[in-house]
Short mmCIF file of C-alpha atoms (C1' of nucleotides) in Angstrom, two decimals:
data_model
loop_
_atom_site.label_atom_id
_atom_site.label_comp_id
_atom_site.label_asym_id
_atom_site.label_seq_id
_atom_site.Cartn_x
_atom_site.Cartn_y
_atom_site.Cartn_z
CA MET V 1 22.02 115.82 47.09
CA GLN V 2 25.77 115.78 46.67
CA THR V 3 26.01 112.60 48.87
CA ALA V 4 23.27 110.96 46.98
CA SER V 5 24.91 111.63 43.59
CA ILE V 6 28.21 110.38 44.83
CA SER V 7 26.66 107.12 46.12
CA GLU V 8 24.76 106.73 43.02
CA ARG V 9 28.12 106.86 41.15
CA SER V 10 29.86 104.25 43.31
CA VAL V 11 30.42 100.92 41.70
CA GLU V 12 31.86 97.60 42.60
CA LEU V 13 35.53 97.26 41.39
CA VAL V 14 36.42 94.01 43.25
CA GLU V 15 37.17 91.20 40.95
CA LYS V 16 34.95 88.21 41.41
CA ASN V 17 36.60 84.77 40.63
CA ARG V 18 40.38 84.89 40.19
CA PRO V 19 41.55 82.74 37.24
CA GLN V 20 42.95 79.49 38.37
CA GLN V 21 43.49 77.08 35.72
CA GLN V 22 45.77 77.91 32.66
CA ARG V 23 42.97 78.49 30.18
CA ALA V 24 41.27 80.79 32.65
CA ILE V 25 44.32 82.93 32.86
CA LYS V 26 44.51 82.96 29.10
CA THR V 27 40.92 84.19 28.96
CA TYR V 28 41.60 86.77 31.66
CA GLU V 29 44.61 88.13 29.74
CA ALA V 30 42.90 88.07 26.50
CA ILE V 31 40.05 90.27 28.03
CA LEU V 32 42.61 92.84 29.28
CA SER V 33 44.63 92.81 26.05
CA ALA V 34 41.33 93.38 24.16
CA THR V 35 40.46 96.19 26.32
CA GLY V 36 43.75 97.95 25.66
CA GLU V 37 43.58 97.60 22.01
CA LEU V 38 40.00 98.69 21.79
CA LEU V 39 40.66 101.79 24.06
CA ARG V 40 43.16 102.85 21.55
CA GLU V 41 40.93 102.00 18.53
CA VAL V 42 37.41 103.26 19.61
CA GLY V 43 38.17 105.41 22.70
CA LEU V 44 36.70 105.57 26.13
CA GLU V 45 33.32 106.56 25.01
CA ARG V 46 32.66 103.40 22.79
CA ILE V 47 34.33 100.70 25.03
CA SER V 48 31.83 98.05 26.18
CA THR V 49 31.76 94.64 27.62
CA ASN V 50 30.28 93.33 24.36
CA ILE V 51 33.07 94.44 22.12
CA ILE V 52 35.67 93.50 24.57
CA ALA V 53 34.38 89.87 24.77
CA GLU V 54 34.00 89.77 21.22
CA ARG V 55 37.66 90.95 20.48
CA ALA V 56 39.05 88.60 23.26
CA GLY V 57 37.36 85.70 21.47
CA VAL V 58 35.13 84.82 24.43
CA THR V 59 31.52 85.26 25.26
CA VAL V 60 30.25 87.96 27.40
CA PRO V 61 29.43 85.64 30.36
CA ALA V 62 33.07 84.58 30.44
CA LEU V 63 33.95 88.21 31.20
CA TYR V 64 31.40 88.48 33.87
CA ARG V 65 32.93 85.49 35.41
CA TYR V 66 35.98 87.49 36.36
CA PHE V 67 34.83 91.03 36.40
CA PRO V 68 31.59 92.42 38.09
CA ASN V 69 31.21 95.13 35.41
CA LYS V 70 32.96 97.25 32.90
CA TYR V 71 34.67 99.58 35.42
CA ALA V 72 36.32 96.69 37.04
CA VAL V 73 37.96 95.70 33.69
CA LEU V 74 39.21 99.17 33.26
CA ASN V 75 40.35 99.23 36.84
CA ALA V 76 42.39 96.20 36.48
CA LEU V 77 43.97 97.36 33.44
CA GLY V 78 44.55 100.81 34.95
CA SER V 79 46.11 99.39 37.79
CA ARG V 80 48.65 97.59 35.71
CA LEU V 81 49.47 100.82 34.00
CA LEU V 82 50.09 102.64 37.36
CA GLY V 83 52.08 99.69 38.43
CA ALA V 84 54.35 99.96 35.47
CA ARG V 85 54.61 103.77 36.17
CA LYS V 86 55.46 102.97 39.62
CA ALA V 87 58.18 100.59 38.62
CA VAL V 88 59.83 103.18 36.37
CA PHE V 89 59.81 105.49 39.29
CA GLU V 90 61.23 102.99 41.87
CA HIS V 91 64.00 102.07 39.27
CA TRP V 92 64.82 105.75 39.02
CA GLN V 93 64.91 106.07 42.66
CA GLU V 94 67.36 103.30 43.13
CA GLY V 95 69.82 104.27 40.49
CA ARG V 96 69.47 107.69 39.11
CA LEU V 97 70.34 109.96 41.85
CA SER V 98 73.94 109.21 41.80
CA GLY V 99 74.96 111.86 39.31
CA HIS V 100 76.92 114.97 40.03
CA GLY V 101 77.51 118.37 38.68
CA PRO V 102 75.16 121.27 38.05
CA TYR V 103 73.03 119.47 35.63
CA ALA V 104 72.79 116.15 37.35
CA MET V 105 69.46 116.86 38.82
CA LEU V 106 68.06 118.26 35.63
CA GLU V 107 69.08 115.19 33.73
CA SER V 108 67.92 112.80 36.29
CA LEU V 109 64.45 114.41 36.27
CA ASN V 110 64.34 114.46 32.66
CA GLU V 111 65.10 110.75 32.50
CA LEU V 112 62.43 110.09 35.05
CA LEU V 113 59.86 111.98 33.16
CA MET V 114 60.97 110.32 29.88
CA GLY V 115 60.73 106.91 31.45
CA VAL V 116 57.22 107.50 32.67
CA TYR V 117 56.28 108.99 29.31
CA ARG V 118 57.49 105.99 27.36
CA VAL V 119 55.96 103.37 29.49
CA THR V 120 52.45 105.07 29.20
CA ARG V 121 52.81 105.74 25.52
CA ASP V 122 53.65 102.04 24.87
CA PHE V 123 50.96 100.65 27.14
CA PRO V 124 48.07 99.85 25.06
CA GLY V 125 45.37 102.37 25.64
CA GLY V 126 47.52 104.04 28.12
CA VAL V 127 46.39 107.54 27.49
CA GLU V 128 42.66 106.70 27.36
CA LEU V 129 43.12 104.67 30.60
CA LEU V 130 44.46 107.81 32.34
CA HIS V 131 41.57 109.82 31.19
CA GLY V 132 39.20 107.14 32.28
CA MET V 133 40.76 107.08 35.80
CA GLN V 134 40.57 110.86 36.01
CA ALA V 135 37.05 111.28 34.42
CA MET V 136 35.05 108.21 35.71
CA ALA V 137 34.00 108.68 39.30
CA PRO V 138 34.41 104.85 40.26
CA LEU V 139 38.12 104.93 39.10
CA GLN V 140 39.19 108.40 40.40
CA LYS V 141 40.44 107.10 43.86
CA VAL V 142 42.81 104.58 42.33
CA GLN V 143 44.69 107.50 40.40
CA GLN V 144 44.75 109.74 43.39
CA GLU V 145 46.15 107.08 45.77
CA HIS V 146 48.78 106.37 43.21
CA ASP V 147 49.76 110.09 42.87
CA TRP V 148 49.91 110.44 46.72
CA MET V 149 52.13 107.37 47.05
CA VAL V 150 54.55 108.69 44.47
CA ALA V 151 54.38 112.06 46.38
CA ARG V 152 55.22 110.35 49.72
CA THR V 153 58.18 108.50 48.25
CA PHE V 154 59.41 111.67 46.52
CA ALA V 155 59.08 113.69 49.68
CA GLY V 156 61.12 111.02 51.47
CA ILE V 157 63.86 111.23 48.75
CA TRP V 158 63.85 115.10 48.93
CA ALA V 159 64.10 115.10 52.73
CA ASP V 160 67.11 112.81 52.78
CA LEU V 161 68.81 114.75 50.06
CA ASN V 162 68.35 117.98 51.92
CA ARG V 163 68.70 116.44 55.41
CA VAL V 164 65.45 117.75 56.79
CA GLN V 165 62.45 115.83 58.32
CA CYS V 166 59.71 114.59 56.01
CA THR V 167 56.68 116.53 57.21
CA GLU V 168 53.08 116.39 56.20
CA GLU V 169 53.71 119.68 54.61
CA LEU V 170 56.51 118.40 52.47
CA VAL V 171 54.29 115.60 51.22
CA CYS V 172 51.79 118.20 50.18
CA LYS V 173 54.34 120.14 48.13
CA SER V 174 55.43 116.92 46.60
CA ARG V 175 51.86 116.09 45.67
CA VAL V 176 51.88 119.41 43.64
CA ALA V 177 55.21 118.67 42.22
CA VAL V 178 53.98 115.11 41.11
CA ALA V 179 51.13 116.90 39.45
CA LEU V 180 53.36 119.19 37.53
CA GLY V 181 55.50 116.38 36.39
CA PHE V 182 52.61 114.38 35.20
CA SER V 183 51.18 117.37 33.35
CA SER V 184 54.26 117.80 31.32
CA ILE V 185 54.02 114.05 30.42
CA GLN V 186 50.43 114.62 29.57
CA VAL V 187 51.34 117.41 27.11
CA ALA V 188 53.99 115.10 25.62
CA LEU V 189 51.57 112.33 25.05
CA GLU V 190 48.69 114.36 23.85
CA ASP V 191 49.39 117.52 22.21
CA PRO V 192 50.05 116.95 18.56
CA ASP V 193 51.68 120.43 18.10
CA MET V 194 54.19 119.89 20.83
CA SER V 195 57.44 118.07 20.49
CA PRO V 196 57.35 115.37 23.40
CA ASP V 197 61.05 115.88 24.05
CA VAL V 198 60.60 119.56 24.54
CA ALA V 199 57.68 119.06 26.67
CA LEU V 200 59.43 116.76 29.05
CA TYR V 201 62.76 118.66 29.00
CA GLU V 202 60.79 121.83 30.03
CA GLY V 203 58.99 119.77 32.59
CA ALA V 204 62.13 118.74 34.04
CA HIS V 205 63.43 122.36 34.09
CA ALA V 206 60.33 123.60 35.89
CA LEU V 207 60.56 120.70 38.32
CA ARG V 208 64.07 121.30 39.18
CA SER V 209 63.49 125.16 39.64
CA TYR V 210 60.58 124.34 42.02
CA LEU V 211 62.65 121.74 43.86
CA GLU V 212 65.65 124.12 44.25
CA HIS V 213 63.99 127.57 44.66
CA GLY V 214 60.36 127.07 45.35
CA MET V 215 59.78 124.02 47.62
CA MET V 216 62.38 124.78 50.33
CA LYS V 217 60.73 128.08 51.32
CA GLY V 218 58.94 127.85 54.74
CA PRO V 219 55.34 126.80 55.60
CA HIS V 220 53.86 126.65 52.33
CA GLY V 221 56.46 128.93 50.87
CA VAL V 222 55.48 131.92 52.97
CA ASN V 223 58.97 132.80 54.10
CA MET M 1 44.31 102.05 11.01
CA GLN M 2 45.22 105.01 13.04
CA THR M 3 43.64 107.32 10.58
CA ALA M 4 40.63 105.15 10.32
CA SER M 5 40.03 105.18 14.03
CA ILE M 6 40.51 108.98 14.15
CA SER M 7 37.92 109.55 11.26
CA GLU M 8 35.59 107.04 12.99
CA ARG M 9 35.68 109.20 15.94
CA SER M 10 35.20 112.54 14.35
CA VAL M 11 31.77 114.26 14.85
CA GLU M 12 29.98 117.34 13.72
CA LEU M 13 30.18 119.99 16.45
CA VAL M 14 28.85 122.99 14.47
CA GLU M 15 25.45 124.02 15.85
CA LYS M 16 22.52 123.95 13.35
CA ASN M 17 19.87 126.59 13.87
CA ARG M 18 20.76 129.51 16.06
CA PRO M 19 17.93 130.50 18.34
CA GLN M 20 16.31 133.80 17.06
CA GLN M 21 13.04 134.35 19.04
CA GLN M 22 13.01 134.90 22.60
CA ARG M 23 11.46 131.68 23.60
CA ALA M 24 14.10 129.94 21.44
CA ILE M 25 16.72 131.57 23.42
CA LYS M 26 15.16 130.45 26.63
CA THR M 27 15.02 126.91 25.31
CA TYR M 28 18.62 127.00 24.30
CA GLU M 29 19.69 128.25 27.55
CA ALA M 30 17.62 125.79 29.59
CA ILE M 31 19.35 123.01 27.58
CA LEU M 32 22.93 124.29 28.50
CA SER M 33 21.77 124.87 32.20
CA ALA M 34 20.31 121.48 32.40
CA THR M 35 23.55 119.97 30.90
CA GLY M 36 25.62 121.79 33.51
CA GLU M 37 23.47 120.58 36.35
CA LEU M 38 23.41 116.98 35.08
CA LEU M 39 27.07 116.92 34.52
CA ARG M 40 27.49 117.68 38.16
CA GLU M 41 24.88 115.24 39.37
CA VAL M 42 25.24 112.29 37.26
CA GLY M 43 28.79 112.61 35.56
CA LEU M 44 29.95 112.54 32.02
CA GLU M 45 29.24 108.88 31.72
CA ARG M 46 25.62 109.02 32.12
CA ILE M 47 24.88 112.27 30.37
CA SER M 48 22.51 111.92 27.43
CA THR M 49 20.48 113.90 25.11
CA ASN M 50 17.28 112.37 26.73
CA ILE M 51 17.97 113.37 30.23
CA ILE M 52 19.10 116.83 29.22
CA ALA M 53 15.90 117.53 27.36
CA GLU M 54 13.84 116.20 30.16
CA ARG M 55 15.58 118.34 32.74
CA ALA M 56 15.39 121.34 30.52
CA GLY M 57 11.58 120.86 30.32
CA VAL M 58 11.64 120.38 26.44
CA THR M 59 11.36 117.38 24.27
CA VAL M 60 14.22 115.80 22.54
CA PRO M 61 13.57 117.01 19.07
CA ALA M 62 13.75 120.56 20.49
CA LEU M 63 17.38 119.80 21.41
CA TYR M 64 18.08 118.56 18.05
CA ARG M 65 16.80 121.71 16.59
CA TYR M 66 19.95 123.47 17.83
CA PHE M 67 22.52 120.83 18.35
CA PRO M 68 23.49 118.05 15.74
CA ASN M 69 24.28 115.56 18.64
CA LYS M 70 25.41 115.29 22.16
CA TYR M 71 29.01 116.31 21.67
CA ALA M 72 27.86 119.77 20.27
CA VAL M 73 25.92 120.37 23.52
CA LEU M 74 29.04 119.73 25.48
CA ASN M 75 31.10 121.68 23.12
CA ALA M 76 28.84 124.78 23.50
CA LEU M 77 28.89 124.50 27.25
CA GLY M 78 32.65 123.80 27.26
CA SER M 79 33.49 126.75 25.09
CA ARG M 80 31.58 129.08 27.58
CA LEU M 81 33.68 127.64 30.47
CA LEU M 82 36.78 128.26 28.41
CA GLY M 83 35.58 131.73 27.74
CA ALA M 84 35.06 132.38 31.31
CA ARG M 85 38.50 131.20 32.13
CA LYS M 86 39.92 133.24 29.31
CA ALA M 87 38.26 136.36 30.72
CA VAL M 88 39.92 135.80 34.07
CA PHE M 89 43.22 135.46 32.38
CA GLU M 90 42.62 138.78 30.31
CA HIS M 91 41.39 140.58 33.39
CA TRP M 92 44.59 139.46 35.20
CA GLN M 93 46.79 140.42 32.32
CA GLU M 94 45.47 143.98 32.40
CA GLY M 95 45.56 144.81 35.89
CA ARG M 96 47.57 142.32 37.92
CA LEU M 97 51.15 142.92 36.81
CA SER M 98 51.54 146.41 38.38
CA GLY M 99 52.63 145.08 41.78
CA HIS M 100 56.22 145.48 43.01
CA GLY M 101 58.60 143.98 45.63
CA PRO M 102 60.13 140.43 45.79
CA TYR M 103 56.70 138.84 46.23
CA ALA M 104 54.75 140.76 43.60
CA MET M 105 55.20 138.03 40.98
CA LEU M 106 54.24 135.39 43.42
CA GLU M 107 51.16 137.00 44.57
CA SER M 108 50.14 137.75 41.11
CA LEU M 109 50.48 134.23 39.92
CA ASN M 110 48.73 133.02 42.95
CA GLU M 111 45.73 135.42 42.23
CA LEU M 112 45.55 134.17 38.57
CA LEU M 113 45.50 130.65 39.64
CA MET M 114 42.85 131.40 42.28
CA GLY M 115 40.86 133.18 39.78
CA VAL M 116 40.74 130.48 37.17
CA TYR M 117 40.16 127.91 39.95
CA ARG M 118 37.10 129.72 41.28
CA VAL M 119 35.49 130.24 37.93
CA THR M 120 35.86 126.79 37.17
CA ARG M 121 34.74 125.57 40.54
CA ASP M 122 31.63 127.74 40.23
CA PHE M 123 30.78 126.74 36.75
CA PRO M 124 28.00 124.21 36.74
CA GLY M 125 29.59 120.87 35.66
CA GLY M 126 32.97 122.68 35.23
CA VAL M 127 35.24 119.83 36.34
CA GLU M 128 33.30 117.31 34.33
CA LEU M 129 33.35 119.37 31.23
CA LEU M 130 37.16 119.70 31.50
CA HIS M 131 37.32 115.98 31.81
CA GLY M 132 35.10 115.61 28.72
CA MET M 133 37.15 117.85 26.67
CA GLN M 134 40.24 116.21 27.62
CA ALA M 135 38.92 112.61 27.20
CA MET M 136 36.42 112.70 24.32
CA ALA M 137 38.06 112.71 21.08
CA PRO M 138 35.67 115.16 19.37
CA LEU M 139 36.28 117.84 22.03
CA GLN M 140 39.99 117.51 22.38
CA LYS M 141 41.07 120.29 20.05
CA VAL M 142 38.88 122.85 21.69
CA GLN M 143 40.84 122.54 24.78
CA GLN M 144 44.13 122.40 23.10
CA GLU M 145 43.58 125.55 21.02
CA HIS M 146 42.56 127.26 24.20
CA ASP M 147 45.71 126.30 25.99
CA TRP M 148 47.91 127.43 23.03
CA MET M 149 46.12 130.79 23.12
CA VAL M 150 46.70 131.27 26.78
CA ALA M 151 50.34 130.22 26.03
CA ARG M 152 50.90 132.71 23.23
CA THR M 153 49.41 135.51 25.31
CA PHE M 154 51.64 134.50 28.37
CA ALA M 155 54.62 134.41 26.09
CA GLY M 156 54.02 137.83 24.94
CA ILE M 157 53.65 139.22 28.50
CA TRP M 158 56.90 137.46 29.45
CA ALA M 159 58.74 138.81 26.53
CA ASP M 160 57.65 142.27 27.20
CA LEU M 161 58.59 142.03 30.91
CA ASN M 162 62.14 140.57 29.99
CA ARG M 163 62.55 142.64 26.89
CA VAL M 164 63.27 139.89 24.67
CA GLN M 165 61.65 138.61 21.54
CA CYS M 166 58.71 136.43 21.60
CA THR M 167 59.95 133.45 19.76
CA GLU M 168 58.24 130.18 18.78
CA GLU M 169 60.45 128.49 21.38
CA LEU M 170 59.25 130.90 24.11
CA VAL M 171 55.78 129.94 23.17
CA CYS M 172 56.50 126.29 23.59
CA LYS M 173 57.90 126.98 27.13
CA SER M 174 54.91 128.94 27.95
CA ARG M 175 52.82 126.04 26.71
CA VAL M 176 54.38 123.79 29.31
CA ALA M 177 54.07 126.71 31.97
CA VAL M 178 50.31 126.81 31.27
CA ALA M 179 49.86 123.16 31.66
CA LEU M 180 51.77 123.33 35.00
CA GLY M 181 49.37 126.03 36.11
CA PHE M 182 46.25 124.18 35.14
CA SER M 183 47.48 121.04 36.71
CA SER M 184 47.72 122.74 40.13
CA ILE M 185 44.22 124.05 39.53
CA GLN M 186 43.05 120.51 38.82
CA VAL M 187 44.57 119.26 41.94
CA ALA M 188 42.86 122.02 43.89
CA LEU M 189 39.63 121.14 42.15
CA GLU M 190 39.61 117.30 42.49
CA ASP M 191 41.82 115.97 45.12
CA PRO M 192 39.81 115.81 48.32
CA ASP M 193 42.89 115.31 50.53
CA MET M 194 44.51 118.41 49.25
CA SER M 195 43.55 121.93 50.54
CA PRO M 196 42.88 124.07 47.35
CA ASP M 197 44.65 127.17 48.77
CA VAL M 198 47.85 125.02 49.27
CA ALA M 199 47.65 123.55 45.83
CA LEU M 200 47.34 126.84 44.29
CA TYR M 201 49.89 128.60 46.34
CA GLU M 202 52.40 125.95 45.58
CA GLY M 203 51.46 125.94 42.01
CA ALA M 204 52.30 129.69 42.05
CA HIS M 205 55.56 129.13 43.74
CA ALA M 206 56.46 126.48 41.15
CA LEU M 207 55.48 128.68 38.27
CA ARG M 208 57.42 131.58 39.62
CA SER M 209 60.46 129.47 40.02
CA TYR M 210 60.19 128.20 36.46
CA LEU M 211 59.61 131.61 35.06
CA GLU M 212 62.60 133.07 36.94
CA HIS M 213 65.04 130.38 36.84
CA GLY M 214 64.10 127.70 34.25
CA MET M 215 62.38 129.43 31.41
CA MET M 216 65.06 132.07 30.64
CA LYS M 217 67.76 129.42 30.01
CA GLY M 218 68.85 129.16 26.36
CA PRO M 219 67.34 127.03 23.69
CA HIS M 220 65.15 124.60 25.49
CA GLY M 221 67.07 125.45 28.49
CA VAL M 222 70.15 123.82 27.28
CA ASN M 223 72.57 126.60 28.26
"C1'" DT N 1 -6.14 147.39 11.78
"C1'" DG N 2 -7.02 142.99 9.89
"C1'" DT N 3 -5.86 139.21 7.57
"C1'" DA N 4 -3.03 136.12 4.85
"C1'" DC N 5 1.26 134.00 4.65
"C1'" DA N 6 6.11 132.56 5.80
"C1'" DT N 7 9.11 131.34 8.96
"C1'" DC N 8 10.58 129.85 13.43
"C1'" DA N 9 9.82 126.83 17.38
"C1'" DG N 10 8.37 122.85 19.64
"C1'" DT N 11 5.64 118.19 20.05
"C1'" DG N 12 4.28 113.04 20.07
"C1'" DA N 13 5.29 108.97 18.72
"C1'" DA N 14 8.25 105.82 17.16
"C1'" DC N 15 12.70 103.45 15.09
"C1'" DG N 16 16.62 100.29 15.50
"C1'" DC N 17 20.51 99.36 18.12
"C1'" DG N 18 23.83 98.17 21.33
"C1'" DC N 19 24.17 98.39 26.04
"C1'" DG N 20 25.01 95.76 30.53
"C1'" DT N 21 23.72 91.80 32.84
"C1'" DT N 22 21.78 87.16 33.96
"C1'" DC N 23 19.87 82.49 33.29
"C1'" DA N 24 20.30 77.42 32.95
"C1'" DC N 25 23.16 74.83 30.89
"C1'" DT N 26 27.50 72.08 28.65
"C1'" DG N 27 32.17 70.93 28.60
"C1'" DA N 28 37.06 70.77 30.86
"C1'" DT N 29 40.05 70.14 34.49
"C1'" DG N 30 41.61 68.29 38.69
"C1'" DT N 31 41.16 64.94 42.70
"C1'" DA N 32 40.08 60.89 45.71
"C1'" DC N 33 39.87 56.16 46.26
"C1'" DT K 1 45.05 52.73 36.49
"C1'" DG K 2 40.25 53.44 36.18
"C1'" DT K 3 36.40 55.63 37.46
"C1'" DA K 4 33.31 58.72 40.02
"C1'" DC K 5 32.65 63.09 41.63
"C1'" DA K 6 33.64 68.14 42.61
"C1'" DT K 7 35.08 72.21 41.00
"C1'" DC K 8 36.31 75.36 37.46
"C1'" DA K 9 35.56 77.55 32.93
"C1'" DG K 10 32.98 78.98 29.35
"C1'" DT K 11 28.35 78.88 26.19
"C1'" DG K 12 23.79 80.16 23.80
"C1'" DA K 13 20.15 82.74 24.29
"C1'" DA K 14 17.60 86.00 26.03
"C1'" DC K 15 16.03 90.07 28.99
"C1'" DG K 16 14.74 95.01 29.59
"C1'" DC K 17 16.41 99.42 29.04
"C1'" DG K 18 17.95 103.78 27.64
"C1'" DC K 19 20.44 105.55 23.83
"C1'" DG K 20 20.71 108.83 19.65
"C1'" DT K 21 18.06 110.13 16.22
"C1'" DT K 22 14.15 111.06 12.79
"C1'" DC K 23 9.46 111.82 11.16
"C1'" DA K 24 5.41 114.15 10.06
"C1'" DC K 25 2.99 117.23 12.47
"C1'" DT K 26 0.91 121.45 15.34
"C1'" DG K 27 1.41 125.78 17.27
"C1'" DA K 28 3.64 130.57 17.86
"C1'" DT K 29 5.70 134.50 16.15
"C1'" DG K 30 6.79 137.91 12.84
"C1'" DT K 31 5.67 140.41 8.46
"C1'" DA K 32 3.56 142.37 4.14
"C1'" DC K 33 -0.13 144.61 2.16
#
DNA sequence: TGTACATCAGTGAACGCGCGTTCACTGATGTAC
DNA sequence: TGTACATCAGTGAACGCGCGTTCACTGATGTAC
């Protein structure tokens, strides 16, 4: 039953024809842009291949030339968003760890959270895409794989910094840390009664506390 | 434009006729049960008034007797889930803070997270409902109000414990703390590559670290 | 206790609509000789 | 350079389907006298 329902939910996400000629690329991009705009305007619930094609200024079969279905479009756009988030993370990883002093870590984490926040906020339909990747079964894996990748990188950094080995266990802890960070970003993005700056700053505080006092404790923090 | 799209998205959630007679209550409950089952089986994407009524063993107009639309059904079920979560929280609040020793706080937080995790996991369609309340515009406020309520209570507890005043700022910090806790629960519920126990235990660790080292620092942690 | 009536509860059938998707086709672009 | 051909790109029109919702109606339950 469980298995059956899972297989029922599975959907082809692989794109069909890649655009080759210039006008094809233009069409392809117009479809993704339209998708982003419409996600913002009408939300996940009402997005459809019909309105996407209309907004992009092409006919529906043109969309189906490149994408096998609606989810593949969201997947393509979602992957771009995750790529943009990943780029922020990698940029931070390269340059932002050089600070010193008692607040260097805090400021560094705050900048990271702020960077990911901004890139998501400014990405058309970014918030809705994240929801879609969390809520729509066919897209869940994309998001999870991204989170684990960030967690692995993060665990590597932390292991280097503390001169310990990067174990499987450390990666798991990082996975949780990543979830914590993202959740403060989500609050910043979505809760109208919360100042984004405060949410992110407190998120950075929490992360630092966890990194300095919680994560270093023995196997799953038992000792 | 922004305003227009928001108003376009708004939907009536207030239930119409409350069931009075016994068979009416049975129908009403059958609708909610069916909704929970189907959320689990087919997911948010495919839920519809048609299949809910069919599964509940009633006709569609019977559903519309009690609910103005699909979102009102999800809202009713979602409110029950949040109520169940709230009950766990209140139960914890009353009894679980009496422990002592260096790990009392950690264990207590872990039990809280575990309790909320379990009640959500065992609630039919619980995970999908949470997604729905986050992703579907008409339902977002329900979830946010719940989170703020938990945050206010939590801030009160913390203020008592530390013999300080419960300020607006403290509530904001608690709001972030609540988001962190929920995010570890979400990882436990949804990431197949993560042991739920580990996710929750690390979540408890992170929360404790934040509560003990991060949250007490001055205005938004600046000092 | 019986009966008439009011209210509550649920049905059968139908509606218009937009959805996802596909078909056979025309037109545009690139390439070989 | 011209032309014939292959491939790429996009169109117009249509499909069956399930969606949300409503109508006028029948049947069940409760209540007043």
